[in-house]
Tab-separated table of C-alpha atoms in Angstrom:
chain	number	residue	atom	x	y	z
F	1	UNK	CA	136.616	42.835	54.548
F	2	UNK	CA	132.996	44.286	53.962
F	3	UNK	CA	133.017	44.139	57.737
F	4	UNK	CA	135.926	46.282	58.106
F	5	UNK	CA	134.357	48.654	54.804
F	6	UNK	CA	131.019	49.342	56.875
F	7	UNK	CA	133.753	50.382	60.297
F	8	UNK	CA	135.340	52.330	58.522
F	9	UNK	CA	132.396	54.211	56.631
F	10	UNK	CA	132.168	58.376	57.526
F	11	UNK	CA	129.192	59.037	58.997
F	12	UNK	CA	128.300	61.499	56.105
F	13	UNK	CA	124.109	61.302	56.443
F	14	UNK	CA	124.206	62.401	60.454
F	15	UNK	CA	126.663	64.712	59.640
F	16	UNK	CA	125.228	66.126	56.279
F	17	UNK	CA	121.300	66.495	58.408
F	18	UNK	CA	123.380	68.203	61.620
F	19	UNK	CA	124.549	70.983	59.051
F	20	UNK	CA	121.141	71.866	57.442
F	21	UNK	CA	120.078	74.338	61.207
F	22	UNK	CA	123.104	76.076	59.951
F	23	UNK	CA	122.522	76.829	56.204
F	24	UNK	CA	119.010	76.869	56.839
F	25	UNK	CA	117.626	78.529	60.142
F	26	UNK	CA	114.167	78.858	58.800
F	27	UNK	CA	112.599	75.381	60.234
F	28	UNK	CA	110.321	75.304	57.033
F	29	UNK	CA	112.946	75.413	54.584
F	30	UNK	CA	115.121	72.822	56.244
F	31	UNK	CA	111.733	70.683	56.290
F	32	UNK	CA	111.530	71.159	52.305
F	33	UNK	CA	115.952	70.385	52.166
F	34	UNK	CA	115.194	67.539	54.151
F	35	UNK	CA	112.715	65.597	51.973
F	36	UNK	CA	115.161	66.882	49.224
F	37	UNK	CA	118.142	65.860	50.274
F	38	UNK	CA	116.493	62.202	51.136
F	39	UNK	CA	114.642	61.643	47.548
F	40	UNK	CA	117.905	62.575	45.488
F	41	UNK	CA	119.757	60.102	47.717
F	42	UNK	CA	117.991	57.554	45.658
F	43	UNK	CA	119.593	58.411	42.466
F	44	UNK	CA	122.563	57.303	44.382
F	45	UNK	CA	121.009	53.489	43.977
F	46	UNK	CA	119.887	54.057	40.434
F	47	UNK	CA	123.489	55.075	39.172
F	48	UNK	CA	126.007	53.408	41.247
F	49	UNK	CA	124.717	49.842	40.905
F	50	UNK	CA	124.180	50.891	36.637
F	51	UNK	CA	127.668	52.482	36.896
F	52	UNK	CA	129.851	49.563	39.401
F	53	UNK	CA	127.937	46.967	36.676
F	54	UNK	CA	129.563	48.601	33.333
F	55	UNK	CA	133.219	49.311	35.121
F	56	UNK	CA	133.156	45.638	35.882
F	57	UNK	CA	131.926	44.136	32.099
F	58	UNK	CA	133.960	46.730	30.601
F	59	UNK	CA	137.184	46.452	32.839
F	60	UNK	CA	136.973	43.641	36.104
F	61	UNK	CA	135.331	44.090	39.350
F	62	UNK	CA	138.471	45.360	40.994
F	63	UNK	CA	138.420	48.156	38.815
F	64	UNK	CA	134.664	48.989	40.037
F	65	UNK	CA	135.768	48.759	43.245
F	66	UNK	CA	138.444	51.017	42.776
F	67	UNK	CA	136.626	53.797	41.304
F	68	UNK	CA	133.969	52.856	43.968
F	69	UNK	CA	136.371	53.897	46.952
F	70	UNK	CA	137.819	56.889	44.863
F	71	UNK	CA	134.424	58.605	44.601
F	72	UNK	CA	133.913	57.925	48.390
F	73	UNK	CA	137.008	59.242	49.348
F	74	UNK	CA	136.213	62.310	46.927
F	75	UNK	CA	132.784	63.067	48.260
F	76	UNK	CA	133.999	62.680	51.884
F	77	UNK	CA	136.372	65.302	51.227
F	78	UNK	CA	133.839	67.654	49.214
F	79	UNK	CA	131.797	67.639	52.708
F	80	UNK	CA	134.631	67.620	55.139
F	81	UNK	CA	135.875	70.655	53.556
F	82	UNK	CA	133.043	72.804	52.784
F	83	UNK	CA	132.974	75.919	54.270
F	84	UNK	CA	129.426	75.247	56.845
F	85	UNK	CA	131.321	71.839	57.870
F	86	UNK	CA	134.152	74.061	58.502
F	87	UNK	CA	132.010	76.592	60.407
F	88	UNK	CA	130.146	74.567	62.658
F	89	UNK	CA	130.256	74.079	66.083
F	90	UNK	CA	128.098	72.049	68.256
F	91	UNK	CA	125.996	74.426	70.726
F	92	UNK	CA	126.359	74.165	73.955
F	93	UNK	CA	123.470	72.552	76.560
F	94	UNK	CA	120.958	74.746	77.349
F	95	UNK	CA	120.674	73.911	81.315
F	96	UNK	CA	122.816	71.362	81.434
F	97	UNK	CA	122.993	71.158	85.043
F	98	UNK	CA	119.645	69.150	84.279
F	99	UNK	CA	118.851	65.711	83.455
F	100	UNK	CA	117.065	66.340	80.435
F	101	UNK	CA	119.649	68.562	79.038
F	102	UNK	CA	121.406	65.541	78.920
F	103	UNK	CA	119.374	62.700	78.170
F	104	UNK	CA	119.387	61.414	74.942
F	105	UNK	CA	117.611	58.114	74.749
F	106	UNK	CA	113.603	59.748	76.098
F	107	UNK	CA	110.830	57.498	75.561
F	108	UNK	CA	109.472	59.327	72.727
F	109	UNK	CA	112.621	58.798	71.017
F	110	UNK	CA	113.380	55.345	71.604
F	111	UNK	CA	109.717	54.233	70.081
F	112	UNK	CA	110.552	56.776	66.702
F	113	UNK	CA	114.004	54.661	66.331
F	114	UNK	CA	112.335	51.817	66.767
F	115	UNK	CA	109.332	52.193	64.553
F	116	UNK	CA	111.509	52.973	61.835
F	117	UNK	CA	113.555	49.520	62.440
F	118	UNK	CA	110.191	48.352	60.647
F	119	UNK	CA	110.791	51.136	57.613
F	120	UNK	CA	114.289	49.861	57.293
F	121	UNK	CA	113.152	45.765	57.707
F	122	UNK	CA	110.518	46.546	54.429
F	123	UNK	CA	113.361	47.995	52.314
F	124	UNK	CA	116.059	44.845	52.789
F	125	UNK	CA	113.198	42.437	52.047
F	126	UNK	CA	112.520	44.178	48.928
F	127	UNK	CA	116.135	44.030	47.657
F	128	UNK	CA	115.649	40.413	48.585
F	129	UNK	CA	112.238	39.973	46.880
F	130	UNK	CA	113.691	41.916	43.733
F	131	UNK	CA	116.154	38.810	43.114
F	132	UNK	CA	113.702	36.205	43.883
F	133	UNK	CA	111.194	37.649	41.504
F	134	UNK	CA	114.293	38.060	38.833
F	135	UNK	CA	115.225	34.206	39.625
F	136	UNK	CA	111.638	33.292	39.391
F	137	UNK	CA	110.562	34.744	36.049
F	138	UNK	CA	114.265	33.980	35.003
F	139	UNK	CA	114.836	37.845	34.362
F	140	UNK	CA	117.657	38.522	35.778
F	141	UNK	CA	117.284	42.367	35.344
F	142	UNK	CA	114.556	42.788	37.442
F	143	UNK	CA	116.990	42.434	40.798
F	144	UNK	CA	118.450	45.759	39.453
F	145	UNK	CA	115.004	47.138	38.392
F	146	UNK	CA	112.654	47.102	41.094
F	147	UNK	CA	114.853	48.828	43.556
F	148	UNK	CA	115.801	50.885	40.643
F	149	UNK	CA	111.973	51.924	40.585
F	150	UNK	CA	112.378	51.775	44.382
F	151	UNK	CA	114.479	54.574	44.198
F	152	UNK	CA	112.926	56.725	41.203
F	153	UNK	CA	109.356	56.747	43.281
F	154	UNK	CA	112.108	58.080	46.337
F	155	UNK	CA	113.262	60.802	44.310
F	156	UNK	CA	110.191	62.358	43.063
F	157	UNK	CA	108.318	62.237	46.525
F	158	UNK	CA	110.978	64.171	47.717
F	159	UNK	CA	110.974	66.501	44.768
F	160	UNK	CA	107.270	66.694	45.113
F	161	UNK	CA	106.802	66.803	49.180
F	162	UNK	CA	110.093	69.548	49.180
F	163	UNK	CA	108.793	72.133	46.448
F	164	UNK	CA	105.013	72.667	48.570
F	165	UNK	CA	104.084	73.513	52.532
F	166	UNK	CA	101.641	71.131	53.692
F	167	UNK	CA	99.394	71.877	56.353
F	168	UNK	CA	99.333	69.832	59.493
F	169	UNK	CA	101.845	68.327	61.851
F	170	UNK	CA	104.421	66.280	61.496
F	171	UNK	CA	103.544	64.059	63.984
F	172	UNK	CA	100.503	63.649	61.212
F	173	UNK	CA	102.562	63.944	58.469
F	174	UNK	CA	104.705	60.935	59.340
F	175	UNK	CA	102.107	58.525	60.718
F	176	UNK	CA	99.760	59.456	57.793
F	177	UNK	CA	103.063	58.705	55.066
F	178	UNK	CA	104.064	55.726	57.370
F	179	UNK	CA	100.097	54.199	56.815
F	180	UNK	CA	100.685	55.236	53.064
F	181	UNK	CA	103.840	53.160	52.714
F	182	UNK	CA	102.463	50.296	54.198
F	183	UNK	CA	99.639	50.542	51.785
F	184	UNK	CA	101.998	50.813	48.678
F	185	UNK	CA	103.346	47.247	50.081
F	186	UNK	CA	99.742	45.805	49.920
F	187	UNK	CA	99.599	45.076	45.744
F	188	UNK	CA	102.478	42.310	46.091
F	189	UNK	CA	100.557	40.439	47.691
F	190	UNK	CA	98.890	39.757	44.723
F	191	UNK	CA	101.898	38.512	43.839
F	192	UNK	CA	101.993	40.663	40.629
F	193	UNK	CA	104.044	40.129	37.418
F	194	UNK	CA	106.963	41.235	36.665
F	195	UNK	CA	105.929	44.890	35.419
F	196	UNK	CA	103.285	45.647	37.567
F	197	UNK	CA	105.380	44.507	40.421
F	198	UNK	CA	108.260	47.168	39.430
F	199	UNK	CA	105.197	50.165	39.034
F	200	UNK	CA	103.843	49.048	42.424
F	201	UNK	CA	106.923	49.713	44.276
F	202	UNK	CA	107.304	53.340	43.289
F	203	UNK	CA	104.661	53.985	45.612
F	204	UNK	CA	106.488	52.966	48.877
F	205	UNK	CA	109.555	54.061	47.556
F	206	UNK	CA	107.680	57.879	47.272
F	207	UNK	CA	106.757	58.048	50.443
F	208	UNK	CA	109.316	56.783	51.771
F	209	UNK	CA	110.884	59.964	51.065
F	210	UNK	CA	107.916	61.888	53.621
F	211	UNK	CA	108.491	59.601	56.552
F	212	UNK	CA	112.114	59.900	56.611
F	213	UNK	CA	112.014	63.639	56.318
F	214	UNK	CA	109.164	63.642	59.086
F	215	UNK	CA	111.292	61.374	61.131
F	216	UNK	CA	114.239	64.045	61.088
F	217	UNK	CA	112.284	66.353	61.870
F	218	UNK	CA	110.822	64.588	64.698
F	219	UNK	CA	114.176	63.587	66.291
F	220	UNK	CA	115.442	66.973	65.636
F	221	UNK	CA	112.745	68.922	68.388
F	222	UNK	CA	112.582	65.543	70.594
F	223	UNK	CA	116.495	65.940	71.464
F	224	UNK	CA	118.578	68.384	73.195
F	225	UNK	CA	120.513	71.019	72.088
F	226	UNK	CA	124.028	70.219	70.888
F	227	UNK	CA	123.161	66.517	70.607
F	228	UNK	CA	121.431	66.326	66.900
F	229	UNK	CA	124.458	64.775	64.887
F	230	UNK	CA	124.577	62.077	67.893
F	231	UNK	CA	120.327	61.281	67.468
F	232	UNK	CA	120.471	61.724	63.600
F	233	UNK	CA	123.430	58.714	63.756
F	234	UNK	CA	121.000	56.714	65.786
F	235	UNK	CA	118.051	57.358	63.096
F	236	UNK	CA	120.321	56.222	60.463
F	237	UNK	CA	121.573	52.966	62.469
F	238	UNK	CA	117.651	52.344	63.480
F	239	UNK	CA	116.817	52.132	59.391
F	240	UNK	CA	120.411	49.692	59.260
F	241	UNK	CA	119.522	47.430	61.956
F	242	UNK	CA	115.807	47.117	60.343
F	243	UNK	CA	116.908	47.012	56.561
F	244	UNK	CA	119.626	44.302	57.935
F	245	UNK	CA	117.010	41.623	59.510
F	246	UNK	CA	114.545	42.286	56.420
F	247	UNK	CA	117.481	41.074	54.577
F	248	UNK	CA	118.346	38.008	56.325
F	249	UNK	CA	114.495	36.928	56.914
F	250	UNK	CA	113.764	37.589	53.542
F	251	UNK	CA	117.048	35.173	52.012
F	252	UNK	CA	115.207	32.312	54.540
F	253	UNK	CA	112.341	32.582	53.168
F	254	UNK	CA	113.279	33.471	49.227
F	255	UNK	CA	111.804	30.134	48.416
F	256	UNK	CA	108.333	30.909	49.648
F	257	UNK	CA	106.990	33.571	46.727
F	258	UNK	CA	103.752	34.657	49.109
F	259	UNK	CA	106.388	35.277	52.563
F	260	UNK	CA	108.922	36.604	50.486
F	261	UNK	CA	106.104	39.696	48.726
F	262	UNK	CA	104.588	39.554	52.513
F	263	UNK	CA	107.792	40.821	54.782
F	264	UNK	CA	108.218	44.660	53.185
F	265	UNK	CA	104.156	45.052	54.389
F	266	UNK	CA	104.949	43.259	57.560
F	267	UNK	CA	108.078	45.546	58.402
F	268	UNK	CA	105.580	48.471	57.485
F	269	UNK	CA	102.845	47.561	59.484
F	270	UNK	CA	105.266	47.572	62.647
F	271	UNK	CA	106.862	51.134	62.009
F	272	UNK	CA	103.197	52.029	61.540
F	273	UNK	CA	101.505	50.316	64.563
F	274	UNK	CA	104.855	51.796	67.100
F	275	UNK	CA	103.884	55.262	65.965
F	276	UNK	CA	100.409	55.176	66.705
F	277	UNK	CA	101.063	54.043	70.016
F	278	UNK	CA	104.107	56.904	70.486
F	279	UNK	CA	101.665	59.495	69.196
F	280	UNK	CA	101.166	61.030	71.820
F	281	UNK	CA	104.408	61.648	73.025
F	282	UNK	CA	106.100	62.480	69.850
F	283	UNK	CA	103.857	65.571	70.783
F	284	UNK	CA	106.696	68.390	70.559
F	285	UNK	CA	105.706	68.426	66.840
F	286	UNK	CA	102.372	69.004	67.848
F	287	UNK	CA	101.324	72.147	67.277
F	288	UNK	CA	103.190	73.971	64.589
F	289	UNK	CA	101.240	74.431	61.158
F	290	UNK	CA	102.978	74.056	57.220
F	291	UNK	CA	105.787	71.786	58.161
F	292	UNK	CA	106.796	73.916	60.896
F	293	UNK	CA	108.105	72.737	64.708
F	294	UNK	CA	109.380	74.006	67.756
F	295	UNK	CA	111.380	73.163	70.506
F	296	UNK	CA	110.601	74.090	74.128
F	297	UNK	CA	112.854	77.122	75.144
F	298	UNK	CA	113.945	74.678	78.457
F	299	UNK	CA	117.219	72.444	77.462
F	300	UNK	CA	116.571	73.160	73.780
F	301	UNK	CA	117.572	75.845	71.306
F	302	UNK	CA	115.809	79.185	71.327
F	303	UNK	CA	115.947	79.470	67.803
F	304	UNK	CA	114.489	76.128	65.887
């Protein structure tokens, strides 16, 4: 059944990123929407779990579940029917009597996805770790809490990053936030208690926030014109794949408090240590100042 559920789930996220050219052509704004649109996401996973808990104590779980698929169904339709969903169009490729018009899967695009299976892998071994720390200190909040905090440190690096124009590329941008987030996973180590443990993770969970909105940006001038909503899907099943095997590694090794607080820097340090070796060819990011990019006029759009 939750097989079936995940099938059957709109692609909302590639769709919702594909719009932003379109309400936004200024590349610096949609930089700023970007790291918006990604922190507020995380209020998503500080209400829904707060608001499925009370329908269930206050009614039954089939009543949470209900309400669950009504506000998906309801949201779906919001975006599905908004007038720039209704407006767009994909473009058309720009030489597409060429190769590269058509090529989706480059090199440089391939090692992005697949650093950020490592971003993903750190944030299902957290969930993971959040339970065995609640089981452990035998508070059983704390598996809602820590992502909770998680997801509050998401939301205000993406209010923070979105409201100012930072200098430098975003080639920089993202390996610098990437080393950042890696950093943030360095305290558990420690193997902290239970509320210095929740105030640690607001760190990773902030920039979190900068390397996702980097990592759009990113795929957005590495792929050809016409072919964004396609890339952005593969981004988001990159950060699924990862967040899926940080998951299961993590439930093996729940038992083993110093593994367990270990994986979410381990998953880091690979996202981190891929991008440092694809540096130099995530390079059409390269050379545009205050969050700005371009794409090469050949087999891409004229306007960014």
């Amino acid at each position: 059944m939750v097989v079936v559920g995940g099938l059957t789930t709109p692609p909302l996220e590639a769709g919702l990123r594909a719009l932003w050219p379109s309400v936004l052509p200024d590349p610096r704004l949609r930089h700023a929407a970007l790291a918006l649109d990604t922190g507020t996401q995380g209020l998503l996973y500080i209400v829904g779990p707060l608001l499925s808990a009370a329908l269930a104590s206050a009614y039954n779980p089939a009543v949470a579940l209900a309400v669950t698929a009504a506000l998906g169904l309801a949201g779906t339709a919001a975006v599905a029917l908004a007038p720039p969903s209704r407006r767009w169009r994909p473009e058309p490729f720009v030489g597409q009597d060429t190769a590269p018009a058509r090529q989706l899967a480059t090199p440089a695009a391939l090692l992005l996805f697949v650093s950020l299976t490592g971003i993903g892998f750190a944030i299902g071994a957290m969930n993971v770790w959040s339970i065995s720390m609640a089981e452990h200190h035998h508070q059983d909040m704390l598996s809602g809490i820590i992502p909770a905090a998680f997801s509050t440190g998401a939301f205000l690096g993406g209010l923070i990053y979105g409201i100012r124009t930072w200098t430098g590329t975003t080639t920089r941008r993202l390996i610098i936030a990437t080393a950042a987030f890696l950093a943030g996973w360095l305290p558990l180590l420690a193997l902290p208690a239970p509320y210095a443990a929740t105030a640690a993770v607001t760190v990773p969970g902030a920039f979190l926030t900068i390397v996702v909105a980097c990592a759009y940006v990113t795929t957005d001038a590495l792929t050809p014109a016409g072919r964004t909503s396609e890339a952005y899907a593969w981004l988001i099943l990159a950060i699924g794949a990862g967040q899926s095997a940080g998951t299961a590694l993590a439930g093996r090794l729940a038992e083993q408090p110093l593994a367990s607080a270990a994986l979410p820097a381990a998953g880091a340090a690979f996202a981190l240590t891929v991008l440092l070796a694809a540096r130099r060819r995530l390079g059409p990011t390269g050379h545009m100042q205050c969050g700005r990019h371009r794409r090469p006029l050949r087999g891409r759009h004229k306007t960014p």
